[in-house]
Coordinates of N, CA, C and O in Angstrom, one line a residue:
M1069 N 0.0 -62.0 -23.0 CA -0.9 -62.3 -21.8 C -0.5 -61.5 -20.6 O -1.2 -60.7 -20.1
F1070 N 0.8 -61.7 -20.1 CA 1.2 -60.9 -19.0 C 2.3 -59.9 -19.5 O 3.5 -60.3 -19.7
Q1071 N 2.0 -58.7 -19.8 CA 2.9 -57.7 -20.4 C 3.7 -57.0 -19.3 O 4.8 -56.6 -19.5
R1072 N 3.0 -56.7 -18.2 CA 3.7 -56.0 -17.1 C 3.6 -56.9 -15.8 O 2.5 -57.1 -15.3
I1073 N 4.7 -57.3 -15.4 CA 4.8 -58.2 -14.2 C 5.5 -57.5 -13.1 O 6.5 -56.9 -13.2
L1074 N 4.9 -57.6 -11.9 CA 5.4 -57.0 -10.7 C 5.9 -58.1 -9.8 O 5.2 -59.1 -9.5
I1075 N 7.2 -58.0 -9.3 CA 7.7 -58.9 -8.3 C 7.8 -58.1 -7.0 O 8.4 -57.1 -7.0
A1076 N 7.2 -58.7 -6.0 CA 7.3 -58.1 -4.7 C 8.6 -58.5 -4.1 O 8.9 -59.6 -3.8
W1077 N 9.5 -57.5 -3.9 CA 10.9 -57.7 -3.6 C 11.2 -57.3 -2.1 O 11.0 -56.1 -1.8
D1078 N 11.7 -58.2 -1.3 CA 12.1 -57.9 0.1 C 13.5 -58.3 0.4 O 14.0 -58.2 1.5
G1079 N 14.2 -58.9 -0.6 CA 15.6 -59.3 -0.4 C 15.7 -60.7 0.2 O 16.9 -61.1 0.4
S1080 N 14.6 -61.4 0.5 CA 14.7 -62.7 1.2 C 15.0 -63.8 0.1 O 14.9 -63.6 -1.1
E1081 N 15.3 -65.0 0.6 CA 15.6 -66.1 -0.2 C 14.4 -66.5 -1.0 O 14.4 -66.8 -2.2
V1082 N 13.2 -66.5 -0.4 CA 12.0 -66.8 -1.1 C 11.6 -65.8 -2.1 O 11.1 -66.1 -3.2
A1083 N 12.0 -64.5 -1.9 CA 11.8 -63.5 -2.9 C 12.7 -63.7 -4.1 O 12.3 -63.5 -5.2
L1084 N 13.9 -64.2 -3.8 CA 14.8 -64.6 -4.9 C 14.2 -65.7 -5.8 O 14.3 -65.6 -7.0
R1085 N 13.6 -66.7 -5.2 CA 12.9 -67.7 -5.9 C 11.8 -67.2 -6.8 O 11.6 -67.5 -8.0
A1086 N 11.0 -66.3 -6.2 CA 9.9 -65.6 -6.9 C 10.5 -64.8 -8.1 O 9.9 -64.7 -9.1
F1087 N 11.6 -64.1 -7.8 CA 12.2 -63.3 -8.8 C 12.6 -64.1 -10.0 O 12.4 -63.7 -11.2
D1088 N 13.2 -65.3 -9.8 CA 13.6 -66.2 -10.9 C 12.3 -66.6 -11.7 O 12.4 -66.7 -12.9
V1089 N 11.2 -66.9 -11.0 CA 10.0 -67.2 -11.7 C 9.5 -66.0 -12.6 O 9.1 -66.2 -13.7
A1090 N 9.6 -64.8 -12.0 CA 9.1 -63.6 -12.7 C 10.0 -63.3 -13.9 O 9.5 -62.9 -14.9
I1091 N 11.3 -63.6 -13.8 CA 12.2 -63.4 -14.9 C 11.8 -64.3 -16.0 O 11.6 -63.9 -17.2
D1092 N 11.5 -65.6 -15.7 CA 11.1 -66.6 -16.7 C 9.8 -66.2 -17.4 O 9.7 -66.2 -18.6
L1093 N 8.8 -65.8 -16.6 CA 7.6 -65.4 -17.2 C 7.7 -64.1 -18.1 O 7.1 -64.0 -19.1
T1094 N 8.5 -63.2 -17.6 CA 8.7 -61.9 -18.4 C 9.4 -62.2 -19.7 O 8.9 -61.7 -20.7
R1095 N 10.4 -63.1 -19.7 CA 11.0 -63.5 -20.9 C 10.1 -64.2 -21.8 O 10.0 -64.0 -23.0
R1096 N 9.3 -65.2 -21.3 CA 8.4 -66.0 -22.1 C 7.3 -65.1 -22.8 O 7.0 -65.4 -23.9
F1097 N 6.8 -64.1 -22.0 CA 5.7 -63.3 -22.6 C 6.3 -62.0 -23.2 O 5.4 -61.1 -23.6
E1098 N 7.6 -61.9 -23.3 CA 8.2 -60.6 -23.8 C 7.6 -59.4 -23.2 O 7.2 -58.4 -23.8
G1099 N 7.5 -59.5 -21.8 CA 6.9 -58.4 -21.1 C 7.9 -57.5 -20.4 O 9.1 -57.5 -20.7
E1100 N 7.5 -56.7 -19.4 CA 8.3 -55.8 -18.6 C 8.2 -56.3 -17.2 O 7.1 -56.8 -16.7
L1101 N 9.3 -56.2 -16.5 CA 9.4 -56.6 -15.1 C 9.7 -55.4 -14.2 O 10.7 -54.7 -14.4
V1102 N 8.9 -55.2 -13.2 CA 9.2 -54.2 -12.2 C 9.3 -54.9 -10.8 O 8.4 -55.6 -10.4
A1103 N 10.3 -54.6 -10.1 CA 10.5 -55.1 -8.7 C 10.0 -53.9 -7.8 O 10.6 -52.9 -7.8
V1104 N 9.0 -54.2 -7.0 CA 8.4 -53.2 -6.1 C 8.7 -53.7 -4.7 O 8.4 -54.8 -4.3
S1105 N 9.3 -52.7 -3.9 CA 9.6 -53.0 -2.5 C 8.9 -51.9 -1.7 O 8.7 -50.8 -2.1
I1106 N 8.6 -52.2 -0.4 CA 8.0 -51.3 0.5 C 9.0 -50.9 1.5 O 9.5 -51.8 2.3
A1107 N 9.4 -49.7 1.6 CA 10.3 -49.1 2.6 C 9.4 -48.7 3.8 O 8.8 -47.7 3.7
H1108 N 9.3 -49.6 4.8 CA 8.4 -49.4 5.9 C 9.2 -48.8 7.1 O 10.2 -49.4 7.4
S1109 N 8.7 -47.8 7.7 CA 9.3 -47.3 8.9 C 8.4 -47.7 10.1 O 7.2 -47.6 10.0
P1110 N 9.0 -48.3 11.1 CA 8.2 -48.8 12.2 C 7.4 -47.8 12.9 O 7.9 -46.7 13.2
A1111 N 6.2 -48.1 13.2 CA 5.3 -47.1 13.9 C 5.8 -46.9 15.3 O 5.5 -45.8 15.9
H1112 N 6.5 -47.8 15.9 CA 7.0 -47.6 17.2 C 8.2 -46.7 17.3 O 8.7 -46.4 18.4
A1113 N 8.8 -46.2 16.2 CA 9.9 -45.3 16.3 C 9.4 -44.0 17.0 O 8.3 -43.5 16.8
E1114 N 10.3 -43.5 17.8 CA 9.9 -42.4 18.7 C 9.8 -41.1 18.0 O 8.9 -40.3 18.4
T1115 N 10.6 -40.8 17.1 CA 10.6 -39.5 16.4 C 10.4 -39.6 14.9 O 10.7 -40.7 14.4
E1116 N 10.1 -38.5 14.3 CA 10.1 -38.5 12.8 C 11.5 -38.8 12.2 O 11.6 -39.5 11.2
A1117 N 12.5 -38.3 12.9 CA 13.9 -38.6 12.5 C 14.2 -40.1 12.5 O 14.8 -40.7 11.6
D1118 N 13.7 -40.8 13.6 CA 13.9 -42.2 13.7 C 13.2 -43.0 12.6 O 13.7 -43.9 12.0
R1119 N 11.9 -42.5 12.3 CA 11.2 -43.2 11.2 C 11.8 -43.0 9.9 O 12.0 -43.9 9.1
S1120 N 12.3 -41.7 9.7 CA 13.0 -41.4 8.4 C 14.3 -42.3 8.3 O 14.6 -42.8 7.2
E1121 N 15.0 -42.4 9.4 CA 16.3 -43.2 9.3 C 16.0 -44.6 9.0 O 16.7 -45.3 8.3
S1122 N 14.9 -45.2 9.6 CA 14.5 -46.6 9.4 C 14.1 -46.8 7.9 O 14.5 -47.7 7.3
A1123 N 13.4 -45.8 7.4 CA 12.9 -45.9 6.0 C 14.1 -45.8 5.0 O 14.2 -46.6 4.1
D1124 N 15.1 -44.9 5.4 CA 16.3 -44.8 4.5 C 17.1 -46.1 4.6 O 17.7 -46.5 3.6
A1125 N 17.3 -46.7 5.8 CA 18.0 -47.9 5.9 C 17.3 -49.0 5.1 O 18.0 -49.8 4.4
A1126 N 16.0 -49.1 5.1 CA 15.3 -50.1 4.4 C 15.5 -49.9 2.9 O 15.7 -50.8 2.1
R1127 N 15.5 -48.6 2.4 CA 15.7 -48.3 1.0 C 17.1 -48.8 0.6 O 17.3 -49.4 -0.5
R1128 N 18.1 -48.5 1.4 CA 19.5 -48.9 1.1 C 19.6 -50.4 1.0 O 20.2 -51.0 0.1
Y1129 N 19.0 -51.1 1.9 CA 19.0 -52.6 1.9 C 18.3 -53.1 0.7 O 18.8 -54.0 0.0
L1130 N 17.1 -52.6 0.4 CA 16.4 -53.1 -0.8 C 17.1 -52.9 -2.1 O 17.1 -53.7 -3.0
E1131 N 17.7 -51.7 -2.2 CA 18.5 -51.4 -3.4 C 19.7 -52.3 -3.6 O 20.0 -52.8 -4.6
A1132 N 20.4 -52.5 -2.5 CA 21.6 -53.4 -2.5 C 21.2 -54.8 -2.8 O 21.9 -55.5 -3.6
T1133 N 20.2 -55.3 -2.2 CA 19.8 -56.8 -2.5 C 19.4 -57.0 -3.9 O 19.7 -58.0 -4.5
L1134 N 18.6 -56.0 -4.5 CA 18.2 -56.2 -5.9 C 19.4 -56.0 -6.8 O 19.6 -56.8 -7.8
S1135 N 20.3 -55.1 -6.5 CA 21.5 -54.9 -7.3 C 22.3 -56.2 -7.4 O 22.9 -56.5 -8.4
E1136 N 22.4 -56.9 -6.2 CA 23.2 -58.1 -6.2 C 22.6 -59.2 -7.1 O 23.4 -60.1 -7.6
V1137 N 21.3 -59.2 -7.4 CA 20.8 -60.3 -8.3 C 20.3 -59.8 -9.6 O 19.8 -60.6 -10.4
R1138 N 20.4 -58.5 -9.9 CA 19.9 -58.0 -11.2 C 20.5 -58.7 -12.4 O 19.9 -58.8 -13.4
D1139 N 21.8 -59.2 -12.2 CA 22.4 -59.9 -13.3 C 21.7 -61.1 -13.8 O 21.8 -61.5 -14.9
R1140 N 20.9 -61.7 -12.9 CA 20.1 -62.9 -13.3 C 19.2 -62.5 -14.4 O 19.0 -63.3 -15.3
A1141 N 18.5 -61.4 -14.2 CA 17.6 -60.9 -15.2 C 18.3 -60.5 -16.5 O 17.9 -60.9 -17.6
E1142 N 19.4 -59.8 -16.3 CA 20.2 -59.4 -17.5 C 20.6 -60.5 -18.4 O 20.6 -60.5 -19.6
R1143 N 21.1 -61.6 -17.7 CA 21.5 -62.8 -18.5 C 20.4 -63.4 -19.2 O 20.6 -64.1 -20.3
A1144 N 19.2 -63.3 -18.7 CA 18.0 -63.8 -19.4 C 17.4 -62.8 -20.5 O 16.4 -63.1 -21.1
G1145 N 18.1 -61.6 -20.6 CA 17.6 -60.6 -21.5 C 16.4 -59.8 -21.0 O 15.6 -59.3 -21.8
V1146 N 16.3 -59.7 -19.7 CA 15.1 -59.0 -19.1 C 15.7 -57.8 -18.3 O 16.6 -58.0 -17.5
D1147 N 15.1 -56.6 -18.6 CA 15.4 -55.5 -17.8 C 14.5 -55.4 -16.6 O 13.3 -55.8 -16.8
V1148 N 15.0 -55.0 -15.5 CA 14.2 -54.9 -14.3 C 14.2 -53.4 -13.8 O 15.3 -52.8 -13.6
E1149 N 13.0 -52.9 -13.7 CA 12.9 -51.6 -13.1 C 12.6 -51.8 -11.6 O 11.9 -52.7 -11.2
Q1150 N 13.3 -51.0 -10.8 CA 13.1 -51.1 -9.4 C 12.3 -49.9 -8.9 O 12.7 -48.7 -9.2
Q1151 N 11.3 -50.1 -8.1 CA 10.5 -49.0 -7.4 C 10.5 -49.3 -5.9 O 10.1 -50.4 -5.5
I1152 N 10.8 -48.4 -5.1 CA 10.7 -48.5 -3.7 C 9.7 -47.5 -3.2 O 10.0 -46.3 -3.5
I1153 N 8.7 -47.9 -2.6 CA 7.6 -47.0 -2.2 C 7.5 -47.1 -0.7 O 7.8 -48.1 -0.1
E1154 N 6.9 -46.1 -0.1 CA 6.7 -46.1 1.3 C 5.2 -46.5 1.6 O 4.3 -46.1 0.8
G1155 N 5.0 -47.2 2.6 CA 3.6 -47.5 3.0 C 3.5 -48.3 4.3 O 4.4 -49.0 4.6
E1156 N 2.5 -48.0 5.0 CA 2.2 -48.7 6.3 C 1.7 -50.1 6.0 O 2.0 -51.1 6.7
D1157 N 0.8 -50.2 5.0 CA 0.2 -51.5 4.7 C 0.7 -52.0 3.3 O 0.4 -51.5 2.3
A1158 N 1.6 -53.0 3.4 CA 2.3 -53.5 2.2 C 1.3 -54.0 1.1 O 1.5 -53.7 0.0
T1159 N 0.3 -54.7 1.6 CA -0.7 -55.2 0.6 C -1.3 -54.1 -0.2 O -1.4 -54.1 -1.4
E1160 N -1.8 -53.1 0.6 CA -2.5 -51.9 0.0 C -1.5 -51.2 -1.0 O -1.9 -50.8 -2.1
A1161 N -0.3 -51.0 -0.6 CA 0.7 -50.3 -1.4 C 0.9 -51.1 -2.7 O 1.0 -50.5 -3.8
L1162 N 1.0 -52.4 -2.6 CA 1.3 -53.2 -3.8 C 0.1 -53.2 -4.8 O 0.2 -53.1 -6.0
V1163 N -1.1 -53.4 -4.2 CA -2.4 -53.4 -5.0 C -2.6 -52.0 -5.7 O -2.9 -52.0 -6.8
T1164 N -2.3 -51.0 -4.9 CA -2.5 -49.6 -5.5 C -1.4 -49.4 -6.6 O -1.8 -48.9 -7.7
Y1165 N -0.2 -49.8 -6.4 CA 0.8 -49.7 -7.4 C 0.4 -50.5 -8.7 O 0.5 -50.0 -9.8
A1166 N 0.0 -51.7 -8.5 CA -0.4 -52.6 -9.6 C -1.6 -51.9 -10.4 O -1.5 -51.9 -11.6
H1167 N -2.5 -51.3 -9.7 CA -3.7 -50.7 -10.4 C -3.2 -49.4 -11.1 O -3.6 -49.2 -12.3
D1168 N -2.4 -48.6 -10.5 CA -2.0 -47.3 -11.1 C -1.0 -47.5 -12.2 O -0.9 -46.6 -13.0
H1169 N -0.3 -48.7 -12.3 CA 0.7 -48.8 -13.3 C 0.4 -50.0 -14.3 O 1.3 -50.4 -15.0
G1170 N -0.8 -50.4 -14.4 CA -1.2 -51.4 -15.4 C -0.5 -52.7 -15.3 O -0.2 -53.3 -16.3
I1171 N -0.3 -53.2 -14.1 CA 0.3 -54.5 -13.9 C -0.7 -55.6 -14.2 O -1.8 -55.5 -13.9
D1172 N -0.2 -56.6 -14.9 CA -1.0 -57.8 -15.3 C -0.9 -59.0 -14.4 O -1.7 -59.8 -14.4
L1173 N 0.2 -59.1 -13.7 CA 0.5 -60.2 -12.8 C 1.3 -59.8 -11.6 O 2.4 -59.1 -11.8
L1174 N 0.9 -60.2 -10.4 CA 1.8 -59.9 -9.2 C 2.4 -61.3 -8.9 O 1.7 -62.3 -8.8
V1175 N 3.7 -61.2 -8.7 CA 4.5 -62.4 -8.2 C 5.0 -62.1 -6.8 O 5.7 -61.1 -6.6
C1176 N 4.8 -63.1 -5.9 CA 5.2 -62.8 -4.5 C 5.7 -64.1 -3.9 O 5.1 -65.2 -4.1
G1177 N 6.7 -64.0 -3.2 CA 7.3 -65.2 -2.4 C 6.5 -65.3 -1.1 O 5.9 -64.4 -0.6
H1178 N 6.4 -66.6 -0.7 CA 5.7 -66.9 0.6 C 6.5 -67.8 1.4 O 7.0 -68.9 1.0
H1179 N 6.7 -67.4 2.6 CA 7.5 -68.2 3.6 C 6.6 -69.2 4.2 O 5.6 -68.8 4.9
R1180 N 6.8 -70.5 4.1 CA 6.1 -71.5 4.8 C 6.3 -71.3 6.3 O 7.2 -70.7 6.7
E1181 N 5.4 -71.9 7.1 CA 5.5 -71.9 8.5 C 5.5 -70.4 9.0 O 6.0 -70.2 10.1
R1182 N 5.0 -69.5 8.2 CA 4.8 -68.1 8.7 C 6.0 -67.4 9.1 O 5.9 -66.5 9.9
R1183 N 7.2 -67.8 8.7 CA 8.4 -67.0 9.0 C 8.3 -65.6 8.4 O 7.9 -65.5 7.2
A1184 N 8.7 -64.6 9.1 CA 8.5 -63.3 8.6 C 9.5 -63.0 7.5 O 10.7 -63.3 7.7
G1185 N 9.1 -62.3 6.5 CA 10.0 -61.7 5.5 C 10.8 -60.6 6.1 O 10.3 -60.0 7.1
R1186 N 11.9 -60.2 5.6 CA 12.7 -59.2 6.2 C 12.0 -57.8 6.3 O 12.1 -57.2 7.3
M1187 N 11.4 -57.4 5.2 CA 10.8 -56.1 5.1 C 9.4 -56.1 4.7 O 8.6 -55.2 5.0
L1188 N 8.9 -57.1 4.0 CA 7.7 -57.0 3.3 C 6.7 -58.2 3.5 O 5.5 -57.9 3.8
L1189 N 7.1 -59.4 3.4 CA 6.2 -60.5 3.1 C 5.6 -61.1 4.4 O 5.5 -62.3 4.4
R1190 N 5.3 -60.4 5.3 CA 4.6 -61.0 6.5 C 3.1 -61.0 6.3 O 2.4 -60.0 6.5
G1191 N 2.6 -62.1 5.9 CA 1.2 -62.2 5.6 C 0.7 -61.6 4.4 O -0.5 -61.6 4.1
V1192 N 1.6 -61.0 3.6 CA 1.2 -60.3 2.4 C 0.6 -61.2 1.3 O -0.4 -60.9 0.7
P1193 N 1.2 -62.4 1.0 CA 0.7 -63.2 0.0 C -0.8 -63.5 0.1 O -1.6 -63.4 -0.9
E1194 N -1.2 -63.9 1.3 CA -2.6 -64.2 1.5 C -3.5 -63.0 1.3 O -4.6 -63.1 0.7
S1195 N -3.0 -61.9 1.8 CA -3.8 -60.6 1.6 C -3.9 -60.2 0.2 O -5.0 -59.7 -0.3
L1196 N -2.8 -60.4 -0.6 CA -2.9 -60.1 -2.0 C -3.9 -60.8 -2.8 O -4.6 -60.3 -3.6
V1197 N -4.0 -62.1 -2.5 CA -5.0 -63.0 -3.2 C -6.4 -62.4 -3.0 O -7.2 -62.4 -3.9
G1198 N -6.7 -62.0 -1.8 CA -8.0 -61.5 -1.5 C -8.3 -60.1 -1.9 O -9.4 -59.7 -2.2
R1199 N -7.2 -59.3 -2.1 CA -7.5 -57.9 -2.4 C -7.1 -57.4 -3.8 O -7.4 -56.3 -4.2
S1200 N -6.3 -58.2 -4.5 CA -5.8 -57.8 -5.8 C -6.8 -57.9 -6.9 O -7.6 -58.9 -6.9
H1201 N -6.8 -57.0 -7.8 CA -7.7 -57.0 -9.0 C -7.0 -57.7 -10.1 O -7.6 -57.9 -11.2
V1202 N -5.7 -58.1 -10.0 CA -5.0 -58.8 -11.0 C -4.6 -60.2 -10.4 O -4.5 -60.4 -9.2
P1203 N -4.2 -61.1 -11.3 CA -3.8 -62.4 -10.8 C -2.6 -62.3 -9.9 O -1.7 -61.5 -10.1
V1204 N -2.5 -63.2 -8.9 CA -1.3 -63.3 -8.0 C -0.7 -64.7 -8.1 O -1.4 -65.7 -8.0
L1205 N 0.6 -64.7 -8.4 CA 1.3 -66.0 -8.4 C 2.2 -66.0 -7.1 O 3.0 -65.1 -6.9
I1206 N 1.9 -67.0 -6.3 CA 2.7 -67.1 -5.0 C 3.7 -68.2 -5.2 O 3.4 -69.4 -5.5
V1207 N 4.9 -67.9 -4.9 CA 6.1 -68.9 -5.0 C 6.5 -69.2 -3.6 O 6.8 -68.3 -2.8
T1208 N 6.5 -70.5 -3.3 CA 6.9 -70.9 -1.9 C 8.3 -71.4 -1.9 O 9.0 -71.7 -2.9
E1209 N 8.8 -71.7 -0.7 CA 10.1 -72.3 -0.5 C 10.0 -73.8 -1.0 O 8.9 -74.3 -1.0
P1210 N 11.1 -74.3 -1.3 CA 11.1 -75.8 -1.7 C 10.8 -76.6 -0.5 O 11.0 -76.2 0.7
D1211 N 10.2 -77.8 -0.8 CA 9.9 -78.7 0.3 C 11.1 -79.3 1.0 O 12.2 -79.4 0.4

């Protein structure tokens, strides 16, 4: 059913909850799991060097946070491919990636009370539901 699953990864606690759900689904359906992150450089950065530095810092953070939890997937027998892409619009970047790479399911964490995700999940779950051509599973914080 779901052979290629995308987890939207921003390193937050709620992304970790979504990651655990994605691992379970990947294992259950004997699929493939790809963690996609958006390395966003702020538009307000004054120079190209500032934007590049911000994007590089985001990449390092995203790589480090996934590296810290990759063992969760390995213990469940699931390999995780990590892709870090650049984009101004996180929703558009995720939808385009999903379309271009044959993704069957998008899994995304959602912060209740609209708290901002560190790099990615600011309003993205709601946008994904409206713009994605594949099913979207939104995982929220516990009550």
